[in-house]
XYZ file of C-alpha atoms in Angstrom:
520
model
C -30.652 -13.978 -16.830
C -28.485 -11.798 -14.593
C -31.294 -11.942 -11.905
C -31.362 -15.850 -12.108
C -27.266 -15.763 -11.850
C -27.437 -13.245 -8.561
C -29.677 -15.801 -7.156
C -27.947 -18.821 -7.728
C -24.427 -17.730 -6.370
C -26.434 -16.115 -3.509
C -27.659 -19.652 -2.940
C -24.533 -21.606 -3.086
C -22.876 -19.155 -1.021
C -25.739 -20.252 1.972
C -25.566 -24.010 1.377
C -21.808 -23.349 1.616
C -22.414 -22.608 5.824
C -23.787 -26.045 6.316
C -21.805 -28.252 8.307
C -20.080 -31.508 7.149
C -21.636 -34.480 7.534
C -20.688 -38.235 8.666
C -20.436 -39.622 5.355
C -17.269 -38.929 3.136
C -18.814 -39.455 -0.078
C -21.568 -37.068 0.529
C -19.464 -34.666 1.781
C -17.287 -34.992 -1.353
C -20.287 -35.462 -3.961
C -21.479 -31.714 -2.059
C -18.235 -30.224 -2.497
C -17.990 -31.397 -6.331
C -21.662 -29.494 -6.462
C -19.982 -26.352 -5.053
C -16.890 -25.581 -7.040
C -18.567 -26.743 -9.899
C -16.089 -30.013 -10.326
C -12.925 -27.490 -10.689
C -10.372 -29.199 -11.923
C -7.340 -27.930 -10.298
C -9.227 -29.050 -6.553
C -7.404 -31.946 -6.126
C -9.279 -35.436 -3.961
C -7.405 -38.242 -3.279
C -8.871 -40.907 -1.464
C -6.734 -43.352 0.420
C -7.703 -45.602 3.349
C -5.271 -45.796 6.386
C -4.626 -48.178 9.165
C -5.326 -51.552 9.826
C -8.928 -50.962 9.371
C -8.831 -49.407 5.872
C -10.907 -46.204 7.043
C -11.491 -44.331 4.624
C -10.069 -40.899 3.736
C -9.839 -37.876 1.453
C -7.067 -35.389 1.036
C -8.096 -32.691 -0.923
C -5.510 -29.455 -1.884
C -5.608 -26.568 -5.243
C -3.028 -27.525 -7.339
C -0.734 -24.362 -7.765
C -1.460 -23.832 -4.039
C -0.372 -26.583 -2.187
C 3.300 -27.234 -1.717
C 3.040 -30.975 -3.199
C 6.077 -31.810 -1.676
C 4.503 -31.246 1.890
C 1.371 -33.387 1.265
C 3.635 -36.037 -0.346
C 5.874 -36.267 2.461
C 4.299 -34.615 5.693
C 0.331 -36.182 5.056
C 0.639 -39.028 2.601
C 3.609 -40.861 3.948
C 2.695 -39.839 7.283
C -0.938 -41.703 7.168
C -0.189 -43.836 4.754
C 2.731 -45.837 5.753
C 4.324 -44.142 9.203
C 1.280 -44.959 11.095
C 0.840 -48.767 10.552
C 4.505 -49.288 12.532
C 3.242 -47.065 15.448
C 0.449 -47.752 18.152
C -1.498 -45.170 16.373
C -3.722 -47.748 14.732
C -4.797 -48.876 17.724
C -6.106 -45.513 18.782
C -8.468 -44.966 15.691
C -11.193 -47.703 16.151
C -13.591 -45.336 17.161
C -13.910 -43.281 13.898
C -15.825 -40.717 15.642
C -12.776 -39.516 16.885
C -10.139 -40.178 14.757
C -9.611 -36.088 13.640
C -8.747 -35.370 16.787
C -6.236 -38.432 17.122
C -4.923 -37.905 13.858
C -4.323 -34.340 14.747
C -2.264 -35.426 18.157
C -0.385 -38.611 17.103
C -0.010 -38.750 13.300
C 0.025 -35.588 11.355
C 3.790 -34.020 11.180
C 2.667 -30.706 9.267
C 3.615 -27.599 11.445
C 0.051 -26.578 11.697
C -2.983 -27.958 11.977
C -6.588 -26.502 12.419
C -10.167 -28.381 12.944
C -13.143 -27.598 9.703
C -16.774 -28.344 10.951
C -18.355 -26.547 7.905
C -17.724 -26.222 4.434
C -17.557 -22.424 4.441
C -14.469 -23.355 6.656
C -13.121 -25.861 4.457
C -13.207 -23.793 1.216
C -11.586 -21.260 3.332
C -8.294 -23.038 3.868
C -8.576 -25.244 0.898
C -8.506 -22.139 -1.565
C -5.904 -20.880 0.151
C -3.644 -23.307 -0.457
C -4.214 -25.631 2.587
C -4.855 -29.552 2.166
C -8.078 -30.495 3.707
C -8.782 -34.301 5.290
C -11.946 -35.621 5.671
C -12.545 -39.096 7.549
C -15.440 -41.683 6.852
C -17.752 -41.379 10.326
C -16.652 -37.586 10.759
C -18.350 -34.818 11.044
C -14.964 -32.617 11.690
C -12.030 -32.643 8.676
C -8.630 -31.403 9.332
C -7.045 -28.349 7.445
C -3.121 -29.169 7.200
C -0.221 -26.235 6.655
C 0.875 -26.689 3.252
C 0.768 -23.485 1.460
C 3.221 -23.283 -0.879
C 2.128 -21.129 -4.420
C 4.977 -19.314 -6.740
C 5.688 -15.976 -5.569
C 7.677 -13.287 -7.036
C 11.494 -12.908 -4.326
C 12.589 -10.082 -3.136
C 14.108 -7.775 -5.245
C 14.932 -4.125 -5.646
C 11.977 -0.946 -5.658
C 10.884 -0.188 -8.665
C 8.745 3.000 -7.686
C 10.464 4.181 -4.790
C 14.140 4.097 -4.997
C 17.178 5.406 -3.505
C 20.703 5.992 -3.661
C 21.477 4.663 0.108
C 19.641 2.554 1.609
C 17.989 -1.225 1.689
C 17.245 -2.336 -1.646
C 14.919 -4.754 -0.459
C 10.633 -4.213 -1.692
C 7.117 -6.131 -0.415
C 6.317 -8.353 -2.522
C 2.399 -9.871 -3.244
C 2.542 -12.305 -0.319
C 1.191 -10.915 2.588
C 3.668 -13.104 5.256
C 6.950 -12.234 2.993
C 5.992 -8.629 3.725
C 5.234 -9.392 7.805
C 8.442 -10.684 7.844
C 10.240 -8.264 5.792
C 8.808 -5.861 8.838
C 9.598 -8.578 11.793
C 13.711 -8.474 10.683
C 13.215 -4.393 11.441
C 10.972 -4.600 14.734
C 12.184 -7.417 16.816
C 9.661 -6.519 19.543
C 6.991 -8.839 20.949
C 4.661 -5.506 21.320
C 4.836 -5.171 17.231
C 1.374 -6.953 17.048
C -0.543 -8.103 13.959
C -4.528 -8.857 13.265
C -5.799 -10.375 10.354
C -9.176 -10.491 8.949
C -10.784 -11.398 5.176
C -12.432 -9.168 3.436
C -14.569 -9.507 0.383
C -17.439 -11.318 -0.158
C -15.815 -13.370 -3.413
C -11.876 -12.853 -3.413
C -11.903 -13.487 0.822
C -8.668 -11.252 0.621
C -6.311 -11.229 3.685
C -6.172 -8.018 5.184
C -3.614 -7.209 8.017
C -3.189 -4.327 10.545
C 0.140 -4.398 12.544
C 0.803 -1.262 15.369
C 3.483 -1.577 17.871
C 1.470 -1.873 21.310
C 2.088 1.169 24.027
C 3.021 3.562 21.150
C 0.137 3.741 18.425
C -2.457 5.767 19.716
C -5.226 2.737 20.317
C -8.171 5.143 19.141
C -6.709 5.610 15.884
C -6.130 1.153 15.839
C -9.747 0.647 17.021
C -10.849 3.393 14.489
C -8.748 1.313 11.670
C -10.558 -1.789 12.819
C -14.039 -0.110 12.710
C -13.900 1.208 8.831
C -11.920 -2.532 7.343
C -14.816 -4.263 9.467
C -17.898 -2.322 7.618
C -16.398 -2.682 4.639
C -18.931 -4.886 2.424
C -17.597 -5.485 -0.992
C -17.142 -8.237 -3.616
C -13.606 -8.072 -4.105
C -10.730 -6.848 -2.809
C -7.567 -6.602 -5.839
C -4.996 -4.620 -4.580
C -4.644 -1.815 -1.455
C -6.103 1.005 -3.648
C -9.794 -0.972 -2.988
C -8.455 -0.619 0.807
C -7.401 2.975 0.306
C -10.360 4.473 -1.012
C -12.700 2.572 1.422
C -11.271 3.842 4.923
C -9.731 7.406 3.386
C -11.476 10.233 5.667
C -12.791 12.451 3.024
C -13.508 11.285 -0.854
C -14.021 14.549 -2.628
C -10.312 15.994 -2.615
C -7.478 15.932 -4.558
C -4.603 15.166 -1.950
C -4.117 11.549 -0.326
C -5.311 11.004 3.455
C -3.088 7.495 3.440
C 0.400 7.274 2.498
C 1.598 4.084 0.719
C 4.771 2.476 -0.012
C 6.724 -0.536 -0.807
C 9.668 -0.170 1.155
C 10.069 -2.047 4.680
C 11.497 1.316 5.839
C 7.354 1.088 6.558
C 9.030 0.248 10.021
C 9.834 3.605 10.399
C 5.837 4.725 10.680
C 5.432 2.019 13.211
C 7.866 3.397 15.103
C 6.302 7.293 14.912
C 3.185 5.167 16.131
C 1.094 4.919 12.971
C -0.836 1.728 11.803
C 0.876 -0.043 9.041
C -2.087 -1.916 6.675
C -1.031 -4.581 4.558
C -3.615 -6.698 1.738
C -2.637 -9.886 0.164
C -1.616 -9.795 -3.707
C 0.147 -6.443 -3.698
C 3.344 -4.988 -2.740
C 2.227 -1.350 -1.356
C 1.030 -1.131 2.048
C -0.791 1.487 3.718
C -0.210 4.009 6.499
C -2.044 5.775 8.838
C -2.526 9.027 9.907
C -0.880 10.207 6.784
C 0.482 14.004 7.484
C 0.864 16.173 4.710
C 5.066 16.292 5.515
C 5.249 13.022 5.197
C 4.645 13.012 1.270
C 7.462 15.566 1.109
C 10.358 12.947 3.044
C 11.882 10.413 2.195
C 13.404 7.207 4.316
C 16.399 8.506 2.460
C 16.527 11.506 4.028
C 17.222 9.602 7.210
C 20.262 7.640 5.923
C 22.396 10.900 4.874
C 23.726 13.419 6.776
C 21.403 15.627 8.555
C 22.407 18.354 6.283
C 22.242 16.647 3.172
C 18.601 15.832 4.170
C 18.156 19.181 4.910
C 19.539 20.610 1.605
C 17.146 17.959 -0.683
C 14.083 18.509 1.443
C 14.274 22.029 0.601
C 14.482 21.307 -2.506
C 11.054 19.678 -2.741
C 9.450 22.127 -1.089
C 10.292 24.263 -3.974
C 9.739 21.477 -6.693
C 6.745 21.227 -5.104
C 5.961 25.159 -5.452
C 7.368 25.334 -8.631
C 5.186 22.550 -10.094
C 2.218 24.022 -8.521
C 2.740 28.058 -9.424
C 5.042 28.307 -12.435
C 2.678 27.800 -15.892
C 0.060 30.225 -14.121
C 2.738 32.731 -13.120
C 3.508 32.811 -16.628
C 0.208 33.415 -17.623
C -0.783 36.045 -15.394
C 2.244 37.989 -16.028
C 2.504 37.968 -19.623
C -0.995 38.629 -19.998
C -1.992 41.319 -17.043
C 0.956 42.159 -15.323
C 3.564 42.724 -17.867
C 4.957 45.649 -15.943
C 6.490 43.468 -13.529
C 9.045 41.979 -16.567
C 11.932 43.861 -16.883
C 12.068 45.729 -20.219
C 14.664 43.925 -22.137
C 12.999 40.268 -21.415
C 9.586 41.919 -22.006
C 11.256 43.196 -25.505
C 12.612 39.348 -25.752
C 9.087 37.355 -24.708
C 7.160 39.645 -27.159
C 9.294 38.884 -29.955
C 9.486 35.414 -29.392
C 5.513 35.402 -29.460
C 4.862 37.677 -32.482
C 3.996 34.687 -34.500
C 2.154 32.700 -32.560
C -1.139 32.447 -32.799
C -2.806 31.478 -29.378
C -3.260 33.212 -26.271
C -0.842 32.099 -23.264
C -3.288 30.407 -21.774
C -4.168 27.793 -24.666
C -0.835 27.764 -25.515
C 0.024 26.386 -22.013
C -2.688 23.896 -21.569
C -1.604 22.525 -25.131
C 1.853 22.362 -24.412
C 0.803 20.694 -20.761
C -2.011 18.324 -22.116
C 0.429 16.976 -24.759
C 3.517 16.576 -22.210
C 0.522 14.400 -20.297
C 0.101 12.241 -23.028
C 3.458 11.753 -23.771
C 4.072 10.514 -19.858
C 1.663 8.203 -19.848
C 2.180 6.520 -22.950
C 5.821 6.318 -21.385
C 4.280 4.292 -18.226
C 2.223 2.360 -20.545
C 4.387 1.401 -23.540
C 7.199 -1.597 -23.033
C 10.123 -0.982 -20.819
C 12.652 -0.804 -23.030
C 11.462 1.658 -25.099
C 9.075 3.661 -22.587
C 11.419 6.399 -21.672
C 13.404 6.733 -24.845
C 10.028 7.090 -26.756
C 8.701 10.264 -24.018
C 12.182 11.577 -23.909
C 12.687 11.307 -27.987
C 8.831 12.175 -28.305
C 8.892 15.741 -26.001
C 12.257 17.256 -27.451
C 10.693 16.424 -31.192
C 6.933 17.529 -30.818
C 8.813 20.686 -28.384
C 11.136 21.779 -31.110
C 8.164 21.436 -33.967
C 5.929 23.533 -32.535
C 8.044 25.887 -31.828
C 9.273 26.066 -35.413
C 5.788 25.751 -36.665
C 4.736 29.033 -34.536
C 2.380 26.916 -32.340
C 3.896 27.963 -29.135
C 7.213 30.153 -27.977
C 10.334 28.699 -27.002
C 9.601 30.425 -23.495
C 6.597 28.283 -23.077
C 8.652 25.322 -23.381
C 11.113 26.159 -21.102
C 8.142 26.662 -18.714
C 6.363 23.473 -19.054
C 9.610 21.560 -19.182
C 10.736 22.568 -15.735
C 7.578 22.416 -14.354
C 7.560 18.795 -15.428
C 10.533 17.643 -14.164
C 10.182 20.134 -10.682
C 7.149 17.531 -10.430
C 9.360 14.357 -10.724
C 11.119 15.405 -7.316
C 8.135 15.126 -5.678
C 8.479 11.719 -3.311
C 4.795 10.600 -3.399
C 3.727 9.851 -6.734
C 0.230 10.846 -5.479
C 1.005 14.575 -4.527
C 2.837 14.632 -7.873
C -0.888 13.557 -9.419
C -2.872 16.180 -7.046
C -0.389 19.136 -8.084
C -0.516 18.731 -11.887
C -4.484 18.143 -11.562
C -4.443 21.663 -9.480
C -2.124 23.342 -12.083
C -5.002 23.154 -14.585
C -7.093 24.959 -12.179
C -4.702 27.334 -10.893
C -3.914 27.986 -15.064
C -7.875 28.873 -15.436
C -7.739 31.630 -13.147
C -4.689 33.510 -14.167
C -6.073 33.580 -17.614
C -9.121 34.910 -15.720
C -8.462 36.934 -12.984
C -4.221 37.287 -13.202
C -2.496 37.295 -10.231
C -5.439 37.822 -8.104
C -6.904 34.766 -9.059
C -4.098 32.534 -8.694
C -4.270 33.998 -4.934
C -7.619 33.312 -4.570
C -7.094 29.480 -5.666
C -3.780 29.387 -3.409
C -6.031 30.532 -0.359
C -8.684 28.314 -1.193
C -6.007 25.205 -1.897
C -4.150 25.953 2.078
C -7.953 26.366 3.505
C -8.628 23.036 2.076
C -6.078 21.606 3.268
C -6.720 22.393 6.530
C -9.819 21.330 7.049
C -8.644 17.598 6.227
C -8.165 14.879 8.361
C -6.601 11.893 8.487
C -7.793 9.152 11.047
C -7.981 12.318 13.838
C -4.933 13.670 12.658
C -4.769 16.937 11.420
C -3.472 16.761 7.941
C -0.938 19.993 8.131
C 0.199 18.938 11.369
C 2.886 20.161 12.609
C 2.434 23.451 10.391
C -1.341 23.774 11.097
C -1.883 23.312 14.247
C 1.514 24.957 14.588
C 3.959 22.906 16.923
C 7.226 24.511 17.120
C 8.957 22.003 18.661
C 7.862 19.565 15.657
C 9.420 21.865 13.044
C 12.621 19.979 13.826
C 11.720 17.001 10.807
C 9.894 19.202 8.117
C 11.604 21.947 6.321
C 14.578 21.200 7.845
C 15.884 17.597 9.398
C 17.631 17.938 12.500
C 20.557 15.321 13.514
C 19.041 12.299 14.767
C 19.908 13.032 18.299
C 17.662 16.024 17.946
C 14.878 14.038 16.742
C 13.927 12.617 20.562
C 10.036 12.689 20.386
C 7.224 11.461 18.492
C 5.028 13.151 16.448
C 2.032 14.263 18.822
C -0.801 14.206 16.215
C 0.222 11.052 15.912
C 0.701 9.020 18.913
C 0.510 10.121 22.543
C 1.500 6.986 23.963
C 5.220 6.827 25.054
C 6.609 10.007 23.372
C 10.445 10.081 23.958
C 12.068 7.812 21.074
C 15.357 8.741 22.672
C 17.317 7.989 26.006
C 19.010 11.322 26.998
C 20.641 10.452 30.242
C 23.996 10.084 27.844
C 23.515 12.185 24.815
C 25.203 12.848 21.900
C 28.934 14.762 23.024
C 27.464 18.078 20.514
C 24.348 17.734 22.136
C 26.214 17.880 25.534
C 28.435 20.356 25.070
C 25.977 23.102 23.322
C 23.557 22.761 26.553
């Protein structure tokens, strides 16, 4: 039965490249065959002009702006053109597309369908389609118009100054949102479909003369041999074009902030897909999933302070639980005697070994988070909030775990909420796990070895040419200016070389800043 199903949608899908045909009714009676008589494919035939030629409009309700084909196709070829010389021009009915398309149609654009892979093309997305008796050509009319959500404020990604403004899931709200930012002709866009079923519209935009073009052709290359069903969201697009598959850290940074702008401007490739608000960027450095566009709208030293302070989030989400282990179970010499005296005593009753005690402690925080995401707003967080201090002060009066081990995984959970990219924040607490196994196994020395083996493996990635620890590995030391610290924006004059080679200098320094001056 499956076999017989794979066949038959292979076979519409063929008859679905043939081209139209003269007749209108058997163009309509084939299109009927196609969709299976949908119901929400609108056809409305009318006849127009003096000669009564006959016409179909067809358009997917929830679509089409209604409004448009009411007043821009209907009324426009219905009644406008029978008090013009129009009618005059469409005796020949051979070529009454094209006159249509020149004299009578007052949509805003307006392209020619020879086939009905074409037509179901713009009809399913949410164009109106007209098809003349004696025709082989139909015309697909602007009149997309479907309920989107507005703009509103970031949920995932927000800040305390800044634009409050998000993508949405319409793919030309979110070109625009970028178009207010870049007001450059060079900021150019390409769009192709991808996805065999859903036809999803996928769009690169790069700023011309500053993206490096080998990473842009390269971008073009891996969405072009993509071959897949269905495209739902940017993750499909993520995982498809991402350099290496087998590794915990992300090779493409996305977001759903405009400040997006800001990437084209470093010269990275900005990837948007229809039907989700996150977008893509590429060559994602490993920095970049430590800043913020925040950090940009403070003071440079503000910036400074708060990066900083991820860094060592970052650390501390990574290194703390295992610490813990390693030192309370092979390296208790390095505790000073009276919280040795204090940790042992707060651990006479319980029953596990550090290590199990951890991962229990860090397994059931886990749960607790994601039944947090996953449960109703409005009672999400108070139910992980109320849930971790109840379960955390049980256990610790039911001699499960000791109070230090709380402290522990507390602060290594929220250290981990600091963390910008909500994929690092994934990568780290999958890596704690590991980093936990060896200092129950090996102490110290093992979480060494896994730190070494972590940085090695980091710098063997790539991302799209880019080396992924640029500017820290390769070492640039005139790049350390926006990483562990942020410079004053007069500072930051120059591109990020991994990333673009292509006009460098961001800033004009024949007047500079009066510091700037003065200090030189």
């Amino acid at each position: 039965m499956g076999e017989r199903r794979r066949l038959d949608v292979e076979q519409c899908g063929s008859l679905r490249k043939e081209p139209l045909q003269a007749c209108l009714d058997a163009n309509l009676k084939r299109i009927r065959e196609i969709s299976g008589g949908s119901t929400d494919i609108i056809i409305r035939e009318v006849r127009i002009g003096r000669s009564e030629i006959k016409m179909a409009i067809l358009y997917t309700e929830g679509l089409a702006d209604k409004k448009v084909i009411t007043d821009f196709i209907l009324e426009s070829l219905m009644l406008a053109i029978k008090e013009t010389e129009i009618d005059l021009k469409i005796s020949d009915r051979s070529h009454v597309s094209r006159v249509l398309r020149d004299f009578a149609l007052t949509v805003s654009d307006t392209n020619e369908v020879s086939d009905f892979d074409g037509l179901f093309a713009f009809l399913l997305s949410g164009d109106a389609v007209i098809l003349v008796d004696g025709s082989p050509c139909g015309i697909a009319a602007s009149s997309r118009g479907w309920k989107d959500r507005g703009v509103s404020e970031p949920a995932a990604q927000t800040v305390v100054r800044g634009p409050r403004e998000s993508f949405t899931e319409t793919l030309r709200t979110n070109t625009a949102l970028i178009r207010r930012r870049i007001k450059d002709p060079h900021l150019w866009l390409e769009t192709i479909q991808i996805g065999r079923v859903t036809r999803t519209d996928v769009a690169i935009m790069y700023i011309k003369g500053i993206a490096n073009e080998k990473i842009v052709q390269e971008v073009r290359d891996r969405l072009k041999r993509i071959d897949i069903d269905g495209i739902l969201e940017s993750g499909y697009i993520e995982e498809l074009i991402q350099d290496k598959t087998f590794t915990p850290f992300p090779t493409v940074h996305n977001t759903e902030r405009p400040d997006a702008a800001a990437g084209l401007l470093e010269g990275r490739v900005v990837i948007l897909v229809d039907g989700t608000p996150f977008v893509l960027m590429v060559p994602a450095l490993f920095a970049q999933f430590l800043q913020a566009s925040e950090d940009y709208y403070q003071r440079w030293d503000f910036a400074t302070l708060i990066r900083q302070i991820r860094y060592i989030s970052l650390f501390i989400s990574l290194l703390v639980p295992s610490m813990y282990i390693a030192i309370t179970t092979f390296h208790q010499e390095i505790i000073p005697p009276r919280l040795l005296i204090s940790l042992a005593s707060q651990r006479e009753g319980v029953p596990f070994p550090a290590f199990v005690e951890a991962l229990l402690m860090e397994i059931t925080f886990e749960i607790l988070r994601e039944a947090g995401v996953r449960m109703p707003r409005a009672i999400g967080q108070s139910i992980s909030i109320v849930g971790t201090l109840v379960i955390g002060q049980a256990a610790v009066e039911a001699g499960i775990v000791s109070p230090a081990m709380v402290i522990v995984v507390a602060i290594t959970a929220i250290a981990n909420f600091v963390i910008p990219a909500f994929s690092v924040g994934i990568s780290i607490r999958m890596l704690r796990f590991g980093l936990m196994a060896l200092a129950a196994s090996f102490g110290l020395y093992g979480i060494i070895l896994g730190v070494i083996v972590i940085v090695l493996h980091l710098c063997s990635l790539r991302s799209f040419g880019a080396p992924y620890m640029s500017p820290f590995a390769p070492f640039h030391l005139a790049e350390q200016k926006d990483t562990l610290f942020r410079l004053p924006l007069w500072a930051l004059f120059s591109r990020p070389r991994a990333i673009s080679q292509n006009d460098t200098i961001r800033e004009n320094n024949e007047h500079p800043h009066p510091e700037s001056k003065q200090n030189s």
